[in-house]
mmCIF file of C-alpha atoms in Angstrom:
data_model
loop_
_atom_site.group_PDB
_atom_site.id
_atom_site.type_symbol
_atom_site.label_atom_id
_atom_site.label_comp_id
_atom_site.label_asym_id
_atom_site.label_seq_id
_atom_site.Cartn_x
_atom_site.Cartn_y
_atom_site.Cartn_z
ATOM 1 C CA UNK A 24 65.605 23.769 -128.504
ATOM 2 C CA UNK A 25 65.422 20.121 -127.482
ATOM 3 C CA UNK A 26 67.146 20.995 -124.596
ATOM 4 C CA UNK A 27 65.013 23.387 -123.521
ATOM 5 C CA UNK A 28 61.860 21.131 -123.553
ATOM 6 C CA UNK A 29 63.858 18.236 -121.747
ATOM 7 C CA UNK A 30 64.737 20.902 -119.029
ATOM 8 C CA UNK A 31 61.143 22.151 -118.614
ATOM 9 C CA UNK A 32 60.015 18.526 -118.664
ATOM 10 C CA UNK A 33 62.405 17.933 -115.734
ATOM 11 C CA UNK A 34 61.541 20.940 -113.915
ATOM 12 C CA UNK A 35 57.822 20.026 -114.293
ATOM 13 C CA UNK A 36 58.378 16.353 -112.908
ATOM 14 C CA UNK A 37 60.549 17.738 -110.231
ATOM 15 C CA UNK A 38 57.928 20.097 -109.198
ATOM 16 C CA UNK A 39 54.883 17.341 -109.575
ATOM 17 C CA UNK A 40 56.904 14.978 -107.409
ATOM 18 C CA UNK A 41 57.734 18.162 -104.805
ATOM 19 C CA UNK A 42 53.879 18.708 -104.754
ATOM 20 C CA UNK A 43 52.754 15.076 -104.336
ATOM 21 C CA UNK A 44 55.421 14.814 -101.226
ATOM 22 C CA UNK A 45 53.666 18.264 -99.823
ATOM 23 C CA UNK A 46 50.443 16.710 -100.342
ATOM 24 C CA UNK A 47 50.980 13.625 -98.802
ATOM 25 C CA UNK A 48 52.562 15.182 -95.798
ATOM 26 C CA UNK A 49 49.985 17.498 -95.394
ATOM 27 C CA UNK A 50 47.359 14.501 -95.545
ATOM 28 C CA UNK A 51 49.527 12.683 -93.272
ATOM 29 C CA UNK A 52 49.707 15.641 -90.833
ATOM 30 C CA UNK A 53 45.943 15.722 -91.004
ATOM 31 C CA UNK A 54 45.415 12.100 -90.396
ATOM 32 C CA UNK A 55 47.902 12.436 -87.334
ATOM 33 C CA UNK A 56 45.926 15.717 -86.150
ATOM 34 C CA UNK A 57 42.467 13.887 -86.306
ATOM 35 C CA UNK A 58 44.274 10.965 -84.618
ATOM 36 C CA UNK A 59 45.394 13.090 -81.914
ATOM 37 C CA UNK A 60 42.073 14.740 -81.572
ATOM 38 C CA UNK A 61 39.994 11.403 -81.401
ATOM 39 C CA UNK A 62 42.634 10.316 -78.730
ATOM 40 C CA UNK A 63 42.188 13.519 -76.665
ATOM 41 C CA UNK A 64 38.275 13.209 -76.835
ATOM 42 C CA UNK A 65 38.594 9.834 -75.413
ATOM 43 C CA UNK A 66 40.670 10.966 -72.825
ATOM 44 C CA UNK A 67 38.133 13.677 -71.975
ATOM 45 C CA UNK A 68 35.405 11.271 -72.109
ATOM 46 C CA UNK A 69 37.424 8.765 -69.808
ATOM 47 C CA UNK A 70 38.216 11.922 -67.215
ATOM 48 C CA UNK A 71 34.333 12.446 -67.186
ATOM 49 C CA UNK A 72 33.198 8.989 -66.670
ATOM 50 C CA UNK A 73 35.768 8.916 -63.911
ATOM 51 C CA UNK A 74 34.443 12.084 -62.533
ATOM 52 C CA UNK A 75 30.617 10.864 -62.729
ATOM 53 C CA UNK A 76 31.836 7.634 -61.015
ATOM 54 C CA UNK A 77 33.763 9.578 -58.381
ATOM 55 C CA UNK A 78 30.552 11.587 -57.750
ATOM 56 C CA UNK A 79 28.456 8.576 -57.301
ATOM 57 C CA UNK A 80 30.866 6.906 -55.079
ATOM 58 C CA UNK A 81 30.753 9.865 -53.079
ATOM 59 C CA UNK A 82 27.238 9.965 -53.049
ATOM 60 C CA UNK A 83 27.082 6.206 -52.077
ATOM 61 C CA UNK A 84 29.504 6.987 -49.253
ATOM 62 C CA UNK A 85 27.142 9.820 -47.949
ATOM 63 C CA UNK A 86 24.315 7.326 -47.967
ATOM 64 C CA UNK A 87 26.268 4.799 -46.219
ATOM 65 C CA UNK A 88 27.301 7.356 -43.539
ATOM 66 C CA UNK A 89 23.624 8.526 -43.160
ATOM 67 C CA UNK A 90 22.598 4.827 -42.975
ATOM 68 C CA UNK A 91 25.285 4.268 -40.443
ATOM 69 C CA UNK A 92 23.780 7.192 -38.350
ATOM 70 C CA UNK A 93 20.456 5.789 -38.738
ATOM 71 C CA UNK A 94 21.189 2.632 -37.381
ATOM 72 C CA UNK A 95 23.273 4.294 -34.616
ATOM 73 C CA UNK A 96 20.101 5.963 -33.634
ATOM 74 C CA UNK A 97 18.097 2.860 -33.989
ATOM 75 C CA UNK A 98 20.683 1.014 -32.049
ATOM 76 C CA UNK A 99 20.503 3.431 -29.085
ATOM 77 C CA UNK A 100 16.755 3.582 -29.192
ATOM 78 C CA UNK A 101 16.582 -0.443 -29.046
ATOM 79 C CA UNK A 102 18.961 0.016 -25.814
ATOM 80 C CA UNK A 103 16.818 2.342 -24.205
ATOM 81 C CA UNK A 104 13.585 0.498 -24.707
ATOM 82 C CA UNK A 105 15.357 -2.806 -23.716
ATOM 83 C CA UNK A 106 16.634 -1.252 -20.534
ATOM 84 C CA UNK A 107 13.022 0.666 -19.769
ATOM 85 C CA UNK A 108 11.707 -3.148 -20.291
ATOM 86 C CA UNK A 109 13.838 -4.472 -18.105
ATOM 87 C CA UNK A 110 13.063 -2.259 -15.408
ATOM 88 C CA UNK A 111 9.474 -2.877 -15.986
ATOM 89 C CA UNK A 112 10.068 -6.644 -15.830
ATOM 90 C CA UNK A 113 11.877 -6.190 -12.471
ATOM 91 C CA UNK A 114 8.957 -4.131 -11.277
ATOM 92 C CA UNK A 115 6.371 -6.342 -12.230
ATOM 93 C CA UNK A 116 8.427 -9.220 -10.512
ATOM 94 C CA UNK A 117 8.635 -7.760 -7.466
ATOM 95 C CA UNK A 118 5.079 -6.763 -7.665
ATOM 96 C CA UNK A 119 4.115 -10.191 -8.367
ATOM 97 C CA UNK A 120 6.175 -11.422 -5.470
ATOM 98 C CA UNK A 121 4.385 -9.218 -3.144
ATOM 99 C CA UNK A 122 1.144 -9.925 -4.311
ATOM 100 C CA UNK A 123 1.799 -13.762 -3.967
ATOM 101 C CA UNK A 124 3.177 -13.175 -0.408
ATOM 102 C CA UNK A 125 0.138 -11.000 0.436
ATOM 103 C CA UNK A 126 -2.227 -13.427 -0.812
ATOM 104 C CA UNK A 127 -0.375 -16.317 0.945
ATOM 105 C CA UNK A 128 -0.458 -14.362 4.100
ATOM 106 C CA UNK A 129 -4.458 -13.454 3.195
ATOM 107 C CA UNK A 130 -5.026 -17.422 2.852
ATOM 108 C CA UNK A 131 -3.275 -18.255 6.074
ATOM 109 C CA UNK A 132 -5.261 -15.543 8.028
ATOM 110 C CA UNK A 133 -8.684 -16.654 6.167
ATOM 111 C CA UNK A 134 -7.963 -20.365 6.965
ATOM 112 C CA UNK A 135 -7.185 -19.489 10.763
ATOM 113 C CA UNK A 136 -10.064 -17.378 10.930
ATOM 114 C CA UNK A 137 -12.320 -19.852 9.366
ATOM 115 C CA UNK A 138 -10.906 -22.598 11.884
ATOM 116 C CA UNK A 139 -11.473 -20.320 14.749
ATOM 117 C CA UNK A 140 -15.146 -19.283 13.913
ATOM 118 C CA UNK A 141 -15.795 -23.058 13.013
ATOM 119 C CA UNK A 142 -14.916 -24.040 16.498
ATOM 120 C CA UNK A 143 -17.018 -21.116 17.767
ATOM 121 C CA UNK A 144 -20.175 -22.443 15.910
ATOM 122 C CA UNK A 145 -19.456 -25.943 17.330
ATOM 123 C CA UNK A 146 -19.398 -24.722 20.568
ATOM 124 C CA UNK A 147 -22.427 -22.811 20.121
ATOM 125 C CA UNK A 148 -23.988 -25.970 18.457
ATOM 126 C CA UNK A 149 -23.286 -27.976 21.588
ATOM 127 C CA UNK A 150 -24.406 -25.146 24.035
ATOM 128 C CA UNK A 151 -27.635 -25.124 22.233
ATOM 129 C CA UNK A 152 -28.299 -28.842 22.543
ATOM 130 C CA UNK A 153 -28.589 -28.197 26.472
ATOM 131 C CA UNK A 154 -31.304 -25.368 25.996
ATOM 132 C CA UNK A 155 -35.111 -25.465 26.280
ATOM 133 C CA UNK A 156 -35.871 -26.834 22.380
ATOM 134 C CA UNK A 157 -38.177 -23.975 22.497
ATOM 135 C CA UNK A 158 -35.482 -21.584 21.965
ATOM 136 C CA UNK A 159 -33.192 -23.918 20.015
ATOM 137 C CA UNK A 160 -34.951 -23.083 16.867
ATOM 138 C CA UNK A 161 -33.583 -19.374 16.383
ATOM 139 C CA UNK A 162 -30.058 -20.278 17.529
ATOM 140 C CA UNK A 163 -30.076 -23.228 15.184
ATOM 141 C CA UNK A 164 -30.937 -20.951 12.047
ATOM 142 C CA UNK A 165 -28.050 -18.245 13.308
ATOM 143 C CA UNK A 166 -25.569 -21.068 13.478
ATOM 144 C CA UNK A 167 -26.508 -22.370 9.849
ATOM 145 C CA UNK A 168 -26.161 -18.458 8.558
ATOM 146 C CA UNK A 169 -22.848 -18.292 10.275
ATOM 147 C CA UNK A 170 -21.969 -21.472 8.235
ATOM 148 C CA UNK A 171 -23.045 -20.166 5.270
ATOM 149 C CA UNK A 172 -21.128 -17.054 5.493
ATOM 150 C CA UNK A 173 -17.684 -19.334 6.092
ATOM 151 C CA UNK A 174 -18.542 -21.845 3.074
ATOM 152 C CA UNK A 175 -19.835 -19.296 0.446
ATOM 153 C CA UNK A 176 -16.126 -18.413 -0.337
ATOM 154 C CA UNK A 177 -14.524 -21.697 0.008
ATOM 155 C CA UNK A 178 -13.730 -23.984 -2.736
ATOM 156 C CA UNK A 179 -13.811 -26.886 -0.282
ATOM 157 C CA UNK A 180 -16.658 -29.491 -1.060
ATOM 158 C CA UNK A 181 -18.836 -30.150 1.886
ATOM 159 C CA UNK A 182 -18.777 -33.637 3.476
ATOM 160 C CA UNK A 183 -21.448 -36.104 2.438
ATOM 161 C CA UNK A 184 -21.942 -38.631 4.944
ATOM 162 C CA UNK A 185 -25.469 -38.970 5.084
ATOM 163 C CA UNK A 186 -27.519 -41.688 3.362
ATOM 164 C CA UNK A 187 -31.359 -40.577 3.141
ATOM 165 C CA UNK A 188 -34.157 -40.392 0.900
ATOM 166 C CA UNK A 189 -35.174 -37.530 -0.702
ATOM 167 C CA UNK A 190 -38.384 -36.797 1.139
ATOM 168 C CA UNK A 191 -36.249 -36.631 4.336
ATOM 169 C CA UNK A 192 -34.247 -33.548 3.017
ATOM 170 C CA UNK A 193 -37.651 -32.050 2.237
ATOM 171 C CA UNK A 194 -38.956 -32.672 5.720
ATOM 172 C CA UNK A 195 -35.679 -31.255 7.139
ATOM 173 C CA UNK A 196 -36.227 -27.861 5.031
ATOM 174 C CA UNK A 197 -40.109 -27.799 5.970
ATOM 175 C CA UNK A 198 -39.260 -27.884 9.430
ATOM 176 C CA UNK A 199 -36.624 -25.344 9.439
ATOM 177 C CA UNK A 200 -38.359 -22.741 7.122
ATOM 178 C CA UNK A 201 -41.938 -23.523 8.955
ATOM 179 C CA UNK A 202 -43.436 -22.590 5.659
ATOM 180 C CA UNK A 203 -46.227 -25.224 6.298
ATOM 181 C CA UNK A 204 -47.429 -22.894 9.462
ATOM 182 C CA UNK A 205 -48.154 -20.016 7.077
ATOM 183 C CA UNK A 206 -51.865 -19.007 6.888
ATOM 184 C CA UNK A 207 -51.824 -16.429 4.023
ATOM 185 C CA UNK A 208 -51.419 -19.128 1.453
ATOM 186 C CA UNK A 209 -51.685 -23.055 1.019
ATOM 187 C CA UNK A 210 -48.453 -25.002 1.097
ATOM 188 C CA UNK A 211 -48.400 -28.565 -0.768
ATOM 189 C CA UNK A 212 -45.832 -31.117 -0.726
ATOM 190 C CA UNK A 213 -45.699 -33.570 -3.867
ATOM 191 C CA UNK A 214 -43.108 -36.482 -3.783
ATOM 192 C CA UNK A 215 -42.936 -38.920 -6.983
ATOM 193 C CA UNK A 216 -42.133 -42.488 -6.650
ATOM 194 C CA UNK A 217 -38.523 -42.129 -8.026
ATOM 195 C CA UNK A 218 -37.924 -39.869 -4.946
ATOM 196 C CA UNK A 219 -37.861 -43.159 -3.053
ATOM 197 C CA UNK A 220 -34.171 -43.549 -3.818
ATOM 198 C CA UNK A 221 -31.394 -42.931 -1.496
ATOM 199 C CA UNK A 222 -28.928 -40.335 -1.836
ATOM 200 C CA UNK A 223 -25.445 -39.481 0.024
ATOM 201 C CA UNK A 224 -25.397 -35.991 1.001
ATOM 202 C CA UNK A 225 -25.353 -33.753 4.068
ATOM 203 C CA UNK A 226 -28.684 -33.827 5.233
ATOM 204 C CA UNK A 227 -28.183 -30.796 7.599
ATOM 205 C CA UNK A 228 -26.779 -28.579 4.689
ATOM 206 C CA UNK A 229 -29.194 -29.928 1.837
ATOM 207 C CA UNK A 230 -32.191 -29.460 4.013
ATOM 208 C CA UNK A 231 -30.894 -25.805 4.910
ATOM 209 C CA UNK A 232 -30.381 -25.145 1.309
ATOM 210 C CA UNK A 233 -33.869 -26.209 0.721
ATOM 211 C CA UNK A 234 -35.339 -24.097 3.349
ATOM 212 C CA UNK A 235 -33.617 -21.029 2.171
ATOM 213 C CA UNK A 236 -35.529 -21.498 -1.208
ATOM 214 C CA UNK A 237 -38.939 -22.063 0.899
ATOM 215 C CA UNK A 238 -38.194 -19.045 2.776
ATOM 216 C CA UNK A 239 -37.600 -17.125 -0.326
ATOM 217 C CA UNK A 240 -40.904 -18.440 -1.763
ATOM 218 C CA UNK A 241 -42.739 -17.567 1.523
ATOM 219 C CA UNK A 242 -41.429 -14.247 1.650
ATOM 220 C CA UNK A 243 -42.776 -13.132 -1.740
ATOM 221 C CA UNK A 244 -45.851 -14.999 -2.111
ATOM 222 C CA UNK A 245 -48.788 -13.135 -0.350
ATOM 223 C CA UNK A 246 -51.781 -15.218 -1.698
ATOM 224 C CA UNK A 247 -52.160 -18.244 -3.882
ATOM 225 C CA UNK A 248 -49.955 -21.201 -2.813
ATOM 226 C CA UNK A 249 -46.452 -22.751 -2.705
ATOM 227 C CA UNK A 250 -45.712 -26.067 -3.919
ATOM 228 C CA UNK A 251 -42.508 -28.204 -3.267
ATOM 229 C CA UNK A 252 -41.882 -31.015 -5.890
ATOM 230 C CA UNK A 253 -39.500 -33.721 -4.958
ATOM 231 C CA UNK A 254 -38.618 -35.915 -7.971
ATOM 232 C CA UNK A 255 -35.591 -37.974 -9.230
ATOM 233 C CA UNK A 256 -33.777 -38.639 -12.651
ATOM 234 C CA UNK A 257 -32.288 -42.059 -12.224
ATOM 235 C CA UNK A 258 -30.640 -41.617 -15.583
ATOM 236 C CA UNK A 259 -28.871 -38.594 -14.610
ATOM 237 C CA UNK A 260 -28.526 -40.098 -10.705
ATOM 238 C CA UNK A 261 -29.797 -36.812 -9.552
ATOM 239 C CA UNK A 262 -32.687 -35.530 -7.051
ATOM 240 C CA UNK A 263 -34.885 -32.652 -7.918
ATOM 241 C CA UNK A 264 -36.370 -30.055 -5.879
ATOM 242 C CA UNK A 265 -38.815 -27.633 -7.488
ATOM 243 C CA UNK A 266 -40.372 -24.807 -5.231
ATOM 244 C CA UNK A 267 -43.227 -23.201 -7.289
ATOM 245 C CA UNK A 268 -45.096 -20.046 -6.022
ATOM 246 C CA UNK A 269 -47.895 -17.664 -7.180
ATOM 247 C CA UNK A 270 -45.934 -14.648 -5.940
ATOM 248 C CA UNK A 271 -44.227 -11.726 -7.527
ATOM 249 C CA UNK A 272 -41.788 -13.843 -10.061
ATOM 250 C CA UNK A 273 -38.724 -13.095 -11.442
ATOM 251 C CA UNK A 274 -37.772 -11.789 -15.068
ATOM 252 C CA UNK A 275 -35.735 -14.254 -17.084
ATOM 253 C CA UNK A 276 -33.033 -11.411 -17.605
ATOM 254 C CA UNK A 277 -32.220 -11.536 -14.110
ATOM 255 C CA UNK A 278 -31.997 -15.279 -13.573
ATOM 256 C CA UNK A 279 -28.222 -14.821 -12.705
ATOM 257 C CA UNK A 280 -28.266 -11.702 -11.041
ATOM 258 C CA UNK A 281 -30.521 -12.933 -8.478
ATOM 259 C CA UNK A 282 -27.829 -15.145 -7.303
ATOM 260 C CA UNK A 283 -25.283 -12.559 -6.774
ATOM 261 C CA UNK A 284 -24.445 -11.328 -3.072
ATOM 262 C CA UNK A 285 -26.824 -8.525 -1.771
ATOM 263 C CA UNK A 286 -29.046 -8.449 -4.772
ATOM 264 C CA UNK A 287 -32.589 -7.675 -4.149
ATOM 265 C CA UNK A 288 -35.215 -7.068 -6.684
ATOM 266 C CA UNK A 289 -37.654 -5.550 -4.322
ATOM 267 C CA UNK A 290 -36.762 -3.301 -1.249
ATOM 268 C CA UNK A 291 -40.210 -3.721 0.446
ATOM 269 C CA UNK A 292 -39.172 -6.970 1.815
ATOM 270 C CA UNK A 293 -36.765 -7.641 4.421
ATOM 271 C CA UNK A 294 -33.308 -9.346 4.213
ATOM 272 C CA UNK A 295 -30.048 -8.610 3.104
ATOM 273 C CA UNK A 296 -30.410 -10.325 -0.433
ATOM 274 C CA UNK A 297 -28.274 -13.332 0.578
ATOM 275 C CA UNK A 298 -30.610 -16.136 0.680
ATOM 276 C CA UNK A 299 -30.636 -17.482 -3.049
ATOM 277 C CA UNK A 300 -26.898 -17.107 -2.916
ATOM 278 C CA UNK A 301 -26.064 -19.081 -0.007
ATOM 279 C CA UNK A 302 -28.794 -21.769 -1.342
ATOM 280 C CA UNK A 303 -26.752 -22.033 -4.608
ATOM 281 C CA UNK A 304 -23.297 -22.073 -2.661
ATOM 282 C CA UNK A 305 -24.397 -25.036 -0.412
ATOM 283 C CA UNK A 306 -25.859 -27.061 -3.386
ATOM 284 C CA UNK A 307 -22.869 -26.571 -5.361
ATOM 285 C CA UNK A 308 -20.454 -27.450 -2.515
ATOM 286 C CA UNK A 309 -22.486 -30.672 -2.232
ATOM 287 C CA UNK A 310 -22.027 -31.316 -5.997
ATOM 288 C CA UNK A 311 -25.502 -30.106 -7.159
ATOM 289 C CA UNK A 312 -26.686 -26.696 -8.304
ATOM 290 C CA UNK A 313 -29.945 -24.026 -7.778
ATOM 291 C CA UNK A 314 -31.182 -22.529 -10.924
ATOM 292 C CA UNK A 315 -34.349 -20.265 -11.917
ATOM 293 C CA UNK A 316 -36.543 -22.238 -14.117
ATOM 294 C CA UNK A 317 -36.681 -19.497 -17.024
ATOM 295 C CA UNK A 318 -39.233 -21.945 -18.986
ATOM 296 C CA UNK A 319 -41.580 -21.693 -15.984
ATOM 297 C CA UNK A 320 -45.032 -20.071 -17.455
ATOM 298 C CA UNK A 321 -47.334 -19.993 -14.422
ATOM 299 C CA UNK A 322 -47.774 -17.188 -12.168
ATOM 300 C CA UNK A 323 -44.831 -16.437 -9.835
ATOM 301 C CA UNK A 324 -41.479 -18.380 -10.175
ATOM 302 C CA UNK A 325 -39.919 -21.967 -10.067
ATOM 303 C CA UNK A 326 -36.604 -22.654 -8.477
ATOM 304 C CA UNK A 327 -34.931 -25.839 -8.860
ATOM 305 C CA UNK A 328 -32.273 -27.633 -6.833
ATOM 306 C CA UNK A 329 -30.667 -30.729 -7.859
ATOM 307 C CA UNK A 330 -28.214 -33.077 -5.856
ATOM 308 C CA UNK A 331 -26.221 -36.053 -6.819
ATOM 309 C CA UNK A 332 -27.398 -39.406 -5.561
ATOM 310 C CA UNK A 333 -23.773 -40.359 -5.150
#
């Protein structure tokens, strides 16, 4: 009986040991399978990441390719614009050279023509001196008008070699304009004490410019008076001639326009609209100026011509 018990115990022990090792083997197999599964999942994740990285690289490569193509297109456009700009610059340079050449030729022609006309004017002046004095006045006026046309577009100053007093220029202008012989208005000359100063100018041209202002006053004054005021500003070293009339007057808005060539504010009066233009041109060539006094409050107009004393 004892041996039977012992045998049963041994059988139970053997079965227990075998079951232990079987359970242990199953557990180890399950652990190994879990490890293999995790490793497999890791490899799948790595492959997925690699696939995503590849797709990102492919996308970047495509973007780089598109950017490269855009850069090439932009470069081609820049090259085309540069070529057009170079062609434009070449055209403008040629046009500029042609204009410079034409301008130089025009200046040379103008200079030659001016010298030619000046010789004619001098010859006319010499011949006029041999004529009867009664006929010299109209010829002298014509000569001065021709000189006006020559000097108006010139930048060269007129020679100022005459040392005279201001009143002498006034007398020259009055004689040329014959304004003192008009019967339909009164004419008066007022000379201040300061006007006794000497000035260095061109007597003929200064007198002619002032005569043009007197002619303008005579043309537009049908009654009343014309007054020539001769004064000097010793501090500014200039002589001042003011021609006041009781004529039609000039609006302040037209103060500069009336000095433009061929401008006539009233078409009922004769003339080409050049008198004031010539007067200002001559005065400026002598270092002075002619302006309309827009502060004048009396009837008519007041023109002021200034000339430097030196």
